[in-house]
CSV table of C-alpha atoms in Angstrom, one decimal:
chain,number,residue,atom,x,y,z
A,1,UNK,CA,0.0,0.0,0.0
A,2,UNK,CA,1.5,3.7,-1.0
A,3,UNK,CA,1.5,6.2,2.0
A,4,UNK,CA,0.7,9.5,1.1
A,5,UNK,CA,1.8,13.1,2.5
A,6,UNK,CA,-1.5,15.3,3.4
A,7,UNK,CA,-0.5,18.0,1.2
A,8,UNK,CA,0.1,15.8,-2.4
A,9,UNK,CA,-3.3,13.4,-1.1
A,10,UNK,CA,-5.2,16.5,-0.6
A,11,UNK,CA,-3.6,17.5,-4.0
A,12,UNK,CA,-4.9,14.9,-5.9
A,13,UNK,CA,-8.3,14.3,-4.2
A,14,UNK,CA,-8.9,18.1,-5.0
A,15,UNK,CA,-8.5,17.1,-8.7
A,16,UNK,CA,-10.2,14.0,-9.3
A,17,UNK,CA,-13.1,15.4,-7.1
A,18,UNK,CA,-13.0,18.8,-9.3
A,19,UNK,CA,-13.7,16.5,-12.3
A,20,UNK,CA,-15.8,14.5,-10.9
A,21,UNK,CA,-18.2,17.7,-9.7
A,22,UNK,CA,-17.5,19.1,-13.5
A,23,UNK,CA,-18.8,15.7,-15.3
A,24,UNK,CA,-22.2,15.6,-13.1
A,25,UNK,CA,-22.1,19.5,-13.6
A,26,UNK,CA,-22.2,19.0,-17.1
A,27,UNK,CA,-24.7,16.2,-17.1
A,28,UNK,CA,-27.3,18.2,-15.2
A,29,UNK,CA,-26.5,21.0,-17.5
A,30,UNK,CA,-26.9,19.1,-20.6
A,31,UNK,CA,-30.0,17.2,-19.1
A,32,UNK,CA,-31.4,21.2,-18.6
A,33,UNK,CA,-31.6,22.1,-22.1
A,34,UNK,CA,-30.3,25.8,-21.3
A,35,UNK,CA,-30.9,25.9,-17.2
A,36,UNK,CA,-27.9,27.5,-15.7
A,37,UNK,CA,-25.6,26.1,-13.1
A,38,UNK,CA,-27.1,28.3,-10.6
A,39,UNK,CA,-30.4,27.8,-11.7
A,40,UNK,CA,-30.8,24.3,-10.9
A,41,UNK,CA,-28.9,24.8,-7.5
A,42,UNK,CA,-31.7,26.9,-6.7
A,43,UNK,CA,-34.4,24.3,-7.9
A,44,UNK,CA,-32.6,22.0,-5.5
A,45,UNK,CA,-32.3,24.0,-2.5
A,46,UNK,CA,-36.1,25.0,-2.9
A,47,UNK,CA,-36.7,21.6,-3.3
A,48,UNK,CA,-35.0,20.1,-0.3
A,49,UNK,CA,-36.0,23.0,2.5
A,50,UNK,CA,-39.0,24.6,1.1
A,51,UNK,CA,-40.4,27.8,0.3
A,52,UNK,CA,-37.7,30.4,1.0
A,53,UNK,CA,-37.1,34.5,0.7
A,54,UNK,CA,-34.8,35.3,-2.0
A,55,UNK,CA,-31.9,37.1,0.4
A,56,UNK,CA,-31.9,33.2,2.4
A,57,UNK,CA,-31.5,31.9,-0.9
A,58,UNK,CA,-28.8,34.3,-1.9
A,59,UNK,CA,-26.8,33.8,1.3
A,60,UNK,CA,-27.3,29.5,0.8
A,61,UNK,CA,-25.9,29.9,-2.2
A,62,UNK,CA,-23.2,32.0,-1.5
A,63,UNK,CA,-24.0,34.4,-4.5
A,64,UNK,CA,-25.2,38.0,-4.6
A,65,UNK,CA,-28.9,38.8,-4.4
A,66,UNK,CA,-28.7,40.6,-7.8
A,67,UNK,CA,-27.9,37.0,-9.3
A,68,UNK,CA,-30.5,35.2,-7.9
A,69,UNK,CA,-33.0,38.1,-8.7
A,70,UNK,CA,-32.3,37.6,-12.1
A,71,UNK,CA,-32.3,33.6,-11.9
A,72,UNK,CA,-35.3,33.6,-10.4
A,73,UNK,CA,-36.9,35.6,-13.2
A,74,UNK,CA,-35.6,33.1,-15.8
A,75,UNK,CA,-37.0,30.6,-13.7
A,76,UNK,CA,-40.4,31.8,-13.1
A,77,UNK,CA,-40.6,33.0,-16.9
A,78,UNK,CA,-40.1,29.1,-17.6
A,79,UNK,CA,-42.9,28.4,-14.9
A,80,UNK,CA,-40.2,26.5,-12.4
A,81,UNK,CA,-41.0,28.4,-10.0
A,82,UNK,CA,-43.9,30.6,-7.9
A,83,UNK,CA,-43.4,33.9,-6.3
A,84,UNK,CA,-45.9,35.2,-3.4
A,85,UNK,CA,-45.9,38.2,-1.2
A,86,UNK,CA,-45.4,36.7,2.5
A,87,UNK,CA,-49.0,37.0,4.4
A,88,UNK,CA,-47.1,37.6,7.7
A,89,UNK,CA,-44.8,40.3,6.0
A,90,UNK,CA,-45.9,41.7,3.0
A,91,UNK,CA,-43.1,43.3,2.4
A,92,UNK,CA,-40.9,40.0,1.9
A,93,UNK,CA,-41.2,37.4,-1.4
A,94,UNK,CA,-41.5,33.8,-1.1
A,95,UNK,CA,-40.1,31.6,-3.5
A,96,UNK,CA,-41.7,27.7,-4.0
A,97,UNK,CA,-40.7,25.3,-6.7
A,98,UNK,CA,-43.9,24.3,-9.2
A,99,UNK,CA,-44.7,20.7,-10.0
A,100,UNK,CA,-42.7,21.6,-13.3
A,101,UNK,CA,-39.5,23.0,-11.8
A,102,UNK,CA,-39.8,19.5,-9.4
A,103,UNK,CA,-40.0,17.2,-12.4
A,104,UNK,CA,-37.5,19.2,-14.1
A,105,UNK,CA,-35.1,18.4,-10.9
A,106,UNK,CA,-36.3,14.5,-11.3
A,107,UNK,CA,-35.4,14.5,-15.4
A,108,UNK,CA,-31.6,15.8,-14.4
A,109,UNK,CA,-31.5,13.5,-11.1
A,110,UNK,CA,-31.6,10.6,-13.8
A,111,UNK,CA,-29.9,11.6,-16.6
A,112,UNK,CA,-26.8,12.4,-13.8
A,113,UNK,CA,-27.7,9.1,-11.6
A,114,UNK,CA,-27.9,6.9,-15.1
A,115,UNK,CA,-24.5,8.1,-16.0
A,116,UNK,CA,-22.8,7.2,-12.9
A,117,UNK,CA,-24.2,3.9,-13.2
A,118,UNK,CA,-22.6,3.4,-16.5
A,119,UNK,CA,-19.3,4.3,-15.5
A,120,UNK,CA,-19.7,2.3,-12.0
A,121,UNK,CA,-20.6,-0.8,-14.5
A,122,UNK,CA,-17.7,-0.6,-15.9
A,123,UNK,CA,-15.5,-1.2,-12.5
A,124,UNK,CA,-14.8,-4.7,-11.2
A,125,UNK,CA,-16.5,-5.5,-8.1
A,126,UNK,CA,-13.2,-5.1,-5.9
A,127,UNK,CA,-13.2,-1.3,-7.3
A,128,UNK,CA,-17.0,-1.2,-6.2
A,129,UNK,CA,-16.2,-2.2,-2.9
A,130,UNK,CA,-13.2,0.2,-2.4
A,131,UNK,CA,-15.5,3.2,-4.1
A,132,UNK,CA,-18.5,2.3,-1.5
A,133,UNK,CA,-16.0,2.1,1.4
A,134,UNK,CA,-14.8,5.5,0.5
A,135,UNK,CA,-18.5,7.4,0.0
A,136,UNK,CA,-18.2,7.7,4.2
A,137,UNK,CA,-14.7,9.1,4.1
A,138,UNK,CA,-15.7,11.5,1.7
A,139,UNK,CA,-18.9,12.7,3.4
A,140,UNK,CA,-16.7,13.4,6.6
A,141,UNK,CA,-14.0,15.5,4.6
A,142,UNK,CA,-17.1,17.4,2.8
A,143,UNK,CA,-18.6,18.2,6.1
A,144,UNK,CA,-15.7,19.3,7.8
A,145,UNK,CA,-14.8,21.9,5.0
């Protein structure tokens, strides 16, 4: 078994993960037929806690409010998703996902999840096994970043 420093493993797990995000990145894109990036983070965000304000979504995301004003146009223009006044502040928006923008989340979700599965076909068992007994390793390092 190789023995790794910190810095050259983080080195290279930064690089194969980068790829790794970019090929499902570009899956979900392509599955969009034109939905941005950003667009379909906010899809899944909405989808996963619920109606939210814009500025919540915003700060989630890590992106200014001006971008997701302007994502959240395209995506209520294309009916994804629903924009109310709050009844206990008018004042604020609330933003929901429609029954479109959800199955539009479930058509990328299988297009990405399909494509794994292809490449994971591919591997020998033994490569399987080592892959599955790395997803926890990798959900630790994701939550302590």
């Amino acid at each position: 078994m190789t023995t790794f420093g910190a810095t050259d493993l983080a080195s290279d797990l930064r690089l194969a993960l980068g790829r790794v995000a970019r090929g499902i990145r570009r899956i979900y894109v392509d599955a969009a037929e034109g939905v941005s990036f950003l667009e379909l983070a906010v899809l899944q965000r909405l989808e996963r806690t619920g109606p939210s304000a814009p500025g919540t979504i915003a700060g989630d995301e890590g992106v200014s409010s001006a971008a997701v004003a302007a994502t959240l146009t395209s995506l209520e223009t294309s009916g994804l998703v629903h924009r109310t006044r709050d009844p206990d502040d008018r004042r604020r928006v609330i933003v929901t996902i429609t029954p479109a923008g959800r199955q539009a989340l479930e058509t990328r979700e299988s297009a990405s999840i399909d494509r794994i599965e292809a490449v994971l076909s591919g591997l020998t068992i033994g490569e399987r096994e080592r892959l599955a007994a790395a997803v926890p390793l990798l959900e630790r390092i994701a939550t302590e970043l």
